[in-house]
PDB file of N, CA, C and O in Angstrom:
ATOM      1  N   UNK Z 161     196.192 117.191  66.444  1.00 65.00           N
ATOM      2  CA  UNK Z 161     195.681 116.213  65.733  1.00 65.00           C
ATOM      3  C   UNK Z 161     196.702 114.588  65.185  1.00 65.00           C
ATOM      4  O   UNK Z 161     197.987 115.098  65.330  1.00 65.00           O
ATOM      5  N   UNK Z 162     196.281 113.494  65.069  1.00 68.00           N
ATOM      6  CA  UNK Z 162     197.550 112.514  65.059  1.00 68.00           C
ATOM      7  C   UNK Z 162     197.792 112.743  63.864  1.00 68.00           C
ATOM      8  O   UNK Z 162     197.469 113.215  62.847  1.00 68.00           O
ATOM      9  N   UNK Z 163     199.331 112.028  63.672  1.00 70.00           N
ATOM     10  CA  UNK Z 163     199.499 111.945  62.216  1.00 70.00           C
ATOM     11  C   UNK Z 163     199.175 110.839  61.537  1.00 70.00           C
ATOM     12  O   UNK Z 163     198.699 110.047  61.863  1.00 70.00           O
ATOM     13  N   UNK Z 164     199.266 111.317  59.975  1.00 67.00           N
ATOM     14  CA  UNK Z 164     198.868 110.372  59.186  1.00 67.00           C
ATOM     15  C   UNK Z 164     199.826 109.023  59.145  1.00 67.00           C
ATOM     16  O   UNK Z 164     200.755 109.392  59.445  1.00 67.00           O
ATOM     17  N   UNK Z 165     198.941 107.823  58.647  1.00 61.00           N
ATOM     18  CA  UNK Z 165     199.777 106.687  58.240  1.00 61.00           C
ATOM     19  C   UNK Z 165     200.741 106.797  57.537  1.00 61.00           C
ATOM     20  O   UNK Z 165     200.326 107.447  56.371  1.00 61.00           O
ATOM     21  N   UNK Z 166     202.074 106.545  57.431  1.00 63.00           N
ATOM     22  CA  UNK Z 166     202.905 106.415  56.195  1.00 63.00           C
ATOM     23  C   UNK Z 166     202.203 105.598  55.499  1.00 63.00           C
ATOM     24  O   UNK Z 166     201.818 104.292  55.572  1.00 63.00           O
ATOM     25  N   UNK Z 167     202.633 105.787  53.827  1.00 60.00           N
ATOM     26  CA  UNK Z 167     201.761 104.387  52.945  1.00 60.00           C
ATOM     27  C   UNK Z 167     202.195 103.357  52.771  1.00 60.00           C
ATOM     28  O   UNK Z 167     201.785 102.235  53.204  1.00 60.00           O
ATOM     29  N   UNK Z 168     203.538 103.032  54.047  1.00 65.00           N
ATOM     30  CA  UNK Z 168     203.660 101.411  54.471  1.00 65.00           C
ATOM     31  C   UNK Z 168     203.408 100.702  55.232  1.00 65.00           C
ATOM     32  O   UNK Z 168     203.531  99.639  55.151  1.00 65.00           O
ATOM     33  N   UNK Z 169     202.918 101.728  56.466  1.00 63.00           N
ATOM     34  CA  UNK Z 169     202.339 101.183  57.086  1.00 63.00           C
ATOM     35  C   UNK Z 169     201.101  99.904  57.173  1.00 63.00           C
ATOM     36  O   UNK Z 169     200.028 100.505  56.827  1.00 63.00           O
ATOM     37  N   UNK Z 170     201.225  98.827  57.329  1.00 70.00           N
ATOM     38  CA  UNK Z 170     200.210  97.748  57.253  1.00 70.00           C
ATOM     39  C   UNK Z 170     199.536  98.413  58.524  1.00 70.00           C
ATOM     40  O   UNK Z 170     199.538  98.549  59.260  1.00 70.00           O
ATOM     41  N   UNK Z 171     197.604  98.243  58.055  1.00 73.00           N
ATOM     42  CA  UNK Z 171     196.615  98.354  58.266  1.00 73.00           C
ATOM     43  C   UNK Z 171     196.374  97.286  59.429  1.00 73.00           C
ATOM     44  O   UNK Z 171     195.485  95.940  58.056  1.00 73.00           O
ATOM     45  N   UNK Z 172     196.161  96.300  60.166  1.00 80.00           N
ATOM     46  CA  UNK Z 172     195.271  95.486  60.977  1.00 80.00           C
ATOM     47  C   UNK Z 172     194.229  95.719  60.475  1.00 80.00           C
ATOM     48  O   UNK Z 172     193.598  96.453  60.393  1.00 80.00           O
ATOM     49  N   UNK Z 173     194.148  94.164  60.509  1.00 84.00           N
ATOM     50  CA  UNK Z 173     192.387  93.460  59.349  1.00 84.00           C
ATOM     51  C   UNK Z 173     192.251  92.452  60.381  1.00 84.00           C
ATOM     52  O   UNK Z 173     193.125  91.411  60.532  1.00 84.00           O
ATOM     53  N   UNK Z 174     190.887  92.215  60.592  1.00 85.00           N
ATOM     54  CA  UNK Z 174     190.443  91.052  61.034  1.00 85.00           C
ATOM     55  C   UNK Z 174     189.545  90.584  60.119  1.00 85.00           C
ATOM     56  O   UNK Z 174     188.312  91.753  60.116  1.00 85.00           O
ATOM     57  N   UNK Z 175     189.266  89.352  59.986  1.00 88.00           N
ATOM     58  CA  UNK Z 175     188.114  88.975  58.823  1.00 88.00           C
ATOM     59  C   UNK Z 175     187.348  87.423  59.130  1.00 88.00           C
ATOM     60  O   UNK Z 175     188.180  86.828  59.688  1.00 88.00           O
ATOM     61  N   UNK Z 176     185.914  87.800  59.095  1.00 87.00           N
ATOM     62  CA  UNK Z 176     185.560  86.472  59.448  1.00 87.00           C
ATOM     63  C   UNK Z 176     184.832  85.912  58.285  1.00 87.00           C
ATOM     64  O   UNK Z 176     184.035  86.864  57.668  1.00 87.00           O
ATOM     65  N   UNK Z 177     184.809  84.613  57.608  1.00 90.00           N
ATOM     66  CA  UNK Z 177     183.814  84.194  57.100  1.00 90.00           C
ATOM     67  C   UNK Z 177     182.453  84.240  57.272  1.00 90.00           C
ATOM     68  O   UNK Z 177     182.242  83.663  58.278  1.00 90.00           O
ATOM     69  N   UNK Z 178     181.623  84.951  55.734  1.00 89.00           N
ATOM     70  CA  UNK Z 178     180.374  84.175  56.360  1.00 89.00           C
ATOM     71  C   UNK Z 178     179.315  83.402  56.831  1.00 89.00           C
ATOM     72  O   UNK Z 178     178.846  82.915  57.724  1.00 89.00           O
ATOM     73  N   UNK Z 179     180.570  82.110  56.177  1.00 90.00           N
ATOM     74  CA  UNK Z 179     180.227  81.058  56.575  1.00 90.00           C
ATOM     75  C   UNK Z 179     180.672  80.609  58.141  1.00 90.00           C
ATOM     76  O   UNK Z 179     179.718  79.761  58.039  1.00 90.00           O
ATOM     77  N   UNK Z 180     181.194  80.937  58.312  1.00 89.00           N
ATOM     78  CA  UNK Z 180     181.936  80.683  59.615  1.00 89.00           C
ATOM     79  C   UNK Z 180     180.787  80.932  60.498  1.00 89.00           C
ATOM     80  O   UNK Z 180     180.655  80.219  61.807  1.00 89.00           O
ATOM     81  N   UNK Z 181     179.838  81.831  60.510  1.00 88.00           N
ATOM     82  CA  UNK Z 181     178.663  81.896  61.211  1.00 88.00           C
ATOM     83  C   UNK Z 181     177.384  81.540  61.213  1.00 88.00           C
ATOM     84  O   UNK Z 181     176.912  80.971  61.608  1.00 88.00           O
ATOM     85  N   UNK Z 182     177.447  81.278  59.866  1.00 88.00           N
ATOM     86  CA  UNK Z 182     175.837  81.092  59.091  1.00 88.00           C
ATOM     87  C   UNK Z 182     176.125  79.165  58.940  1.00 88.00           C
ATOM     88  O   UNK Z 182     175.419  78.473  58.669  1.00 88.00           O
ATOM     89  N   UNK Z 183     177.507  78.829  58.860  1.00 87.00           N
ATOM     90  CA  UNK Z 183     177.809  77.616  58.688  1.00 87.00           C
ATOM     91  C   UNK Z 183     177.748  76.149  59.842  1.00 87.00           C
ATOM     92  O   UNK Z 183     178.368  74.949  59.102  1.00 87.00           O
ATOM     93  N   UNK Z 184     177.602  76.958  60.986  1.00 88.00           N
ATOM     94  CA  UNK Z 184     177.505  76.047  61.663  1.00 88.00           C
ATOM     95  C   UNK Z 184     179.131  75.891  63.099  1.00 88.00           C
ATOM     96  O   UNK Z 184     179.082  75.056  63.692  1.00 88.00           O
ATOM     97  N   UNK Z 185     179.981  75.917  61.748  1.00 90.00           N
ATOM     98  CA  UNK Z 185     181.292  76.239  62.629  1.00 90.00           C
ATOM     99  C   UNK Z 185     181.309  77.176  64.484  1.00 90.00           C
ATOM    100  O   UNK Z 185     181.791  76.394  64.896  1.00 90.00           O
ATOM    101  N   UNK Z 186     180.851  77.900  64.020  1.00 91.00           N
ATOM    102  CA  UNK Z 186     180.568  79.122  65.148  1.00 91.00           C
ATOM    103  C   UNK Z 186     180.539  78.439  66.097  1.00 91.00           C
ATOM    104  O   UNK Z 186     180.553  78.398  67.522  1.00 91.00           O
ATOM    105  N   UNK Z 187     178.656  78.118  65.893  1.00 92.00           N
ATOM    106  CA  UNK Z 187     177.833  77.424  67.005  1.00 92.00           C
ATOM    107  C   UNK Z 187     178.500  76.081  67.427  1.00 92.00           C
ATOM    108  O   UNK Z 187     178.395  75.774  68.167  1.00 92.00           O
ATOM    109  N   UNK Z 188     179.802  75.982  66.586  1.00 93.00           N
ATOM    110  CA  UNK Z 188     179.996  74.109  67.099  1.00 93.00           C
ATOM    111  C   UNK Z 188     181.065  74.478  68.490  1.00 93.00           C
ATOM    112  O   UNK Z 188     181.907  73.485  68.626  1.00 93.00           O
ATOM    113  N   UNK Z 189     181.752  75.507  68.206  1.00 94.00           N
ATOM    114  CA  UNK Z 189     182.635  75.753  69.497  1.00 94.00           C
ATOM    115  C   UNK Z 189     181.601  75.759  70.797  1.00 94.00           C
ATOM    116  O   UNK Z 189     180.748  76.355  71.123  1.00 94.00           O
ATOM    117  N   UNK Z 190     182.901  75.578  71.686  1.00 96.00           N
ATOM    118  CA  UNK Z 190     182.424  75.396  73.466  1.00 96.00           C
ATOM    119  C   UNK Z 190     181.826  77.295  73.258  1.00 96.00           C
ATOM    120  O   UNK Z 190     182.803  77.921  72.802  1.00 96.00           O
ATOM    121  N   UNK Z 191     181.157  76.942  74.233  1.00 95.00           N
ATOM    122  CA  UNK Z 191     180.494  78.532  74.444  1.00 95.00           C
ATOM    123  C   UNK Z 191     181.780  79.597  75.081  1.00 95.00           C
ATOM    124  O   UNK Z 191     181.102  80.531  74.547  1.00 95.00           O
ATOM    125  N   UNK Z 192     182.412  78.997  75.706  1.00 96.00           N
ATOM    126  CA  UNK Z 192     183.217  80.214  76.267  1.00 96.00           C
ATOM    127  C   UNK Z 192     184.782  80.790  75.184  1.00 96.00           C
ATOM    128  O   UNK Z 192     184.487  81.745  75.252  1.00 96.00           O
ATOM    129  N   UNK Z 193     184.452  79.585  73.966  1.00 94.00           N
ATOM    130  CA  UNK Z 193     185.559  80.306  73.089  1.00 94.00           C
ATOM    131  C   UNK Z 193     184.623  81.120  71.792  1.00 94.00           C
ATOM    132  O   UNK Z 193     185.335  81.950  71.478  1.00 94.00           O
ATOM    133  N   UNK Z 194     183.511  80.880  72.208  1.00 93.00           N
ATOM    134  CA  UNK Z 194     182.197  82.023  71.041  1.00 93.00           C
ATOM    135  C   UNK Z 194     182.378  83.347  71.975  1.00 93.00           C
ATOM    136  O   UNK Z 194     182.493  83.944  71.396  1.00 93.00           O
ATOM    137  N   UNK Z 195     182.535  83.119  73.001  1.00 93.00           N
ATOM    138  CA  UNK Z 195     182.658  84.526  73.931  1.00 93.00           C
ATOM    139  C   UNK Z 195     183.535  85.253  73.659  1.00 93.00           C
ATOM    140  O   UNK Z 195     183.792  86.272  73.237  1.00 93.00           O
ATOM    141  N   UNK Z 196     185.012  84.442  73.649  1.00 91.00           N
ATOM    142  CA  UNK Z 196     186.065  85.375  73.336  1.00 91.00           C
ATOM    143  C   UNK Z 196     186.621  85.542  72.068  1.00 91.00           C
ATOM    144  O   UNK Z 196     187.220  86.451  71.656  1.00 91.00           O
ATOM    145  N   UNK Z 197     185.514  84.808  71.144  1.00 91.00           N
ATOM    146  CA  UNK Z 197     185.547  84.957  69.339  1.00 91.00           C
ATOM    147  C   UNK Z 197     185.366  86.531  69.839  1.00 91.00           C
ATOM    148  O   UNK Z 197     185.272  87.656  68.673  1.00 91.00           O
ATOM    149  N   UNK Z 198     183.789  86.507  70.034  1.00 91.00           N
ATOM    150  CA  UNK Z 198     182.834  87.945  70.167  1.00 91.00           C
ATOM    151  C   UNK Z 198     183.965  88.965  70.963  1.00 91.00           C
ATOM    152  O   UNK Z 198     183.708  90.085  69.809  1.00 91.00           O
ATOM    153  N   UNK Z 199     184.534  88.647  71.801  1.00 90.00           N
ATOM    154  CA  UNK Z 199     185.422  89.650  72.523  1.00 90.00           C
ATOM    155  C   UNK Z 199     186.455  90.046  71.845  1.00 90.00           C
ATOM    156  O   UNK Z 199     186.390  91.650  71.401  1.00 90.00           O
ATOM    157  N   UNK Z 200     186.489  89.616  70.776  1.00 88.00           N
ATOM    158  CA  UNK Z 200     188.102  89.398  69.594  1.00 88.00           C
ATOM    159  C   UNK Z 200     187.514  90.963  69.481  1.00 88.00           C
ATOM    160  O   UNK Z 200     187.399  91.803  68.490  1.00 88.00           O
ATOM    161  N   UNK Z 201     186.317  90.371  68.363  1.00 89.00           N
ATOM    162  CA  UNK Z 201     186.033  91.292  67.269  1.00 89.00           C
ATOM    163  C   UNK Z 201     185.364  92.304  68.111  1.00 89.00           C
ATOM    164  O   UNK Z 201     185.046  93.232  66.738  1.00 89.00           O
ATOM    165  N   UNK Z 202     185.143  92.633  69.102  1.00 90.00           N
ATOM    166  CA  UNK Z 202     184.536  94.587  69.611  1.00 90.00           C
ATOM    167  C   UNK Z 202     185.959  94.610  70.475  1.00 90.00           C
ATOM    168  O   UNK Z 202     186.048  96.105  69.806  1.00 90.00           O
ATOM    169  N   UNK Z 203     186.819  94.297  70.534  1.00 89.00           N
ATOM    170  CA  UNK Z 203     188.143  95.183  71.000  1.00 89.00           C
ATOM    171  C   UNK Z 203     188.697  94.936  69.473  1.00 89.00           C
ATOM    172  O   UNK Z 203     189.235  96.425  69.830  1.00 89.00           O
ATOM    173  N   UNK Z 204     188.961  94.722  68.458  1.00 88.00           N
ATOM    174  CA  UNK Z 204     189.642  94.902  67.609  1.00 88.00           C
ATOM    175  C   UNK Z 204     189.999  95.951  66.977  1.00 88.00           C
ATOM    176  O   UNK Z 204     190.751  97.031  66.626  1.00 88.00           O
ATOM    177  N   UNK Z 205     188.592  96.464  66.969  1.00 87.00           N
ATOM    178  CA  UNK Z 205     188.465  97.885  66.388  1.00 87.00           C
ATOM    179  C   UNK Z 205     188.843  99.402  67.021  1.00 87.00           C
ATOM    180  O   UNK Z 205     189.363 100.248  66.645  1.00 87.00           O
ATOM    181  N   UNK Z 206     188.953  99.106  68.459  1.00 88.00           N
ATOM    182  CA  UNK Z 206     189.366 100.297  69.100  1.00 88.00           C
ATOM    183  C   UNK Z 206     190.407 100.114  69.142  1.00 88.00           C
ATOM    184  O   UNK Z 206     191.384 100.953  69.961  1.00 88.00           O
ATOM    185  N   UNK Z 207     191.278  99.273  69.010  1.00 87.00           N
ATOM    186  CA  UNK Z 207     193.015  99.118  69.257  1.00 87.00           C
ATOM    187  C   UNK Z 207     194.068  99.587  68.531  1.00 87.00           C
ATOM    188  O   UNK Z 207     193.617  99.537  67.555  1.00 87.00           O
ATOM    189  N   UNK Z 208     195.080 100.125  68.740  1.00 86.00           N
ATOM    190  CA  UNK Z 208     195.612 100.933  68.125  1.00 86.00           C
ATOM    191  C   UNK Z 208     196.953  99.557  67.512  1.00 86.00           C
ATOM    192  O   UNK Z 208     196.855  98.250  68.325  1.00 86.00           O
ATOM    193  N   UNK Z 209     197.493  99.558  66.432  1.00 84.00           N
ATOM    194  CA  UNK Z 209     198.671  98.466  66.164  1.00 84.00           C
ATOM    195  C   UNK Z 209     199.582  97.933  67.238  1.00 84.00           C
ATOM    196  O   UNK Z 209     199.443  96.809  67.491  1.00 84.00           O
ATOM    197  N   UNK Z 210     199.772  98.931  68.357  1.00 87.00           N
ATOM    198  CA  UNK Z 210     200.854  98.509  68.717  1.00 87.00           C
ATOM    199  C   UNK Z 210     200.139  97.609  69.933  1.00 87.00           C
ATOM    200  O   UNK Z 210     200.582  96.949  71.003  1.00 87.00           O
ATOM    201  N   UNK Z 211     198.862  98.386  70.289  1.00 89.00           N
ATOM    202  CA  UNK Z 211     198.167  97.882  71.489  1.00 89.00           C
ATOM    203  C   UNK Z 211     197.579  96.132  71.218  1.00 89.00           C
ATOM    204  O   UNK Z 211     197.813  95.609  72.090  1.00 89.00           O
ATOM    205  N   UNK Z 212     197.900  96.224  70.228  1.00 85.00           N
ATOM    206  CA  UNK Z 212     197.044  94.993  69.219  1.00 85.00           C
ATOM    207  C   UNK Z 212     198.015  93.918  69.419  1.00 85.00           C
ATOM    208  O   UNK Z 212     197.862  92.612  70.227  1.00 85.00           O
ATOM    209  N   UNK Z 213     199.148  94.226  69.252  1.00 86.00           N
ATOM    210  CA  UNK Z 213     200.634  93.310  69.659  1.00 86.00           C
ATOM    211  C   UNK Z 213     200.522  92.859  71.178  1.00 86.00           C
ATOM    212  O   UNK Z 213     201.195  92.145  71.192  1.00 86.00           O
ATOM    213  N   UNK Z 214     200.793  94.112  71.786  1.00 90.00           N
ATOM    214  CA  UNK Z 214     201.048  94.002  73.264  1.00 90.00           C
ATOM    215  C   UNK Z 214     199.354  92.925  73.746  1.00 90.00           C
ATOM    216  O   UNK Z 214     199.878  93.021  75.232  1.00 90.00           O
ATOM    217  N   UNK Z 215     198.596  92.945  73.628  1.00 86.00           N
ATOM    218  CA  UNK Z 215     197.009  92.417  73.879  1.00 86.00           C
ATOM    219  C   UNK Z 215     197.337  90.773  74.164  1.00 86.00           C
ATOM    220  O   UNK Z 215     197.889  90.439  73.140  1.00 86.00           O
ATOM    221  N   UNK Z 216     197.826  90.183  74.877  1.00 79.00           N
ATOM    222  CA  UNK Z 216     197.001  88.627  75.676  1.00 79.00           C
ATOM    223  C   UNK Z 216     195.879  87.958  75.098  1.00 79.00           C
ATOM    224  O   UNK Z 216     196.302  86.873  75.364  1.00 79.00           O
ATOM    225  N   UNK Z 217     195.332  88.901  75.598  1.00 69.00           N
ATOM    226  CA  UNK Z 217     193.663  87.907  75.605  1.00 69.00           C
ATOM    227  C   UNK Z 217     193.161  87.990  74.032  1.00 69.00           C
ATOM    228  O   UNK Z 217     192.311  87.832  73.818  1.00 69.00           O
TER     229      UNK Z 217
END
């Protein structure tokens, strides 16, 4: 069973404003950058804080 987090342990969060996707900002990005944004969104919740810190992509 995993150890519970200490109350002082920050929990990483990733947030995008809805307007980023609906306001045209996302669509204005080059296609390869849009792919990387989506990949980061998919990867973020699966990684531990240590893995996030070590991840270069």
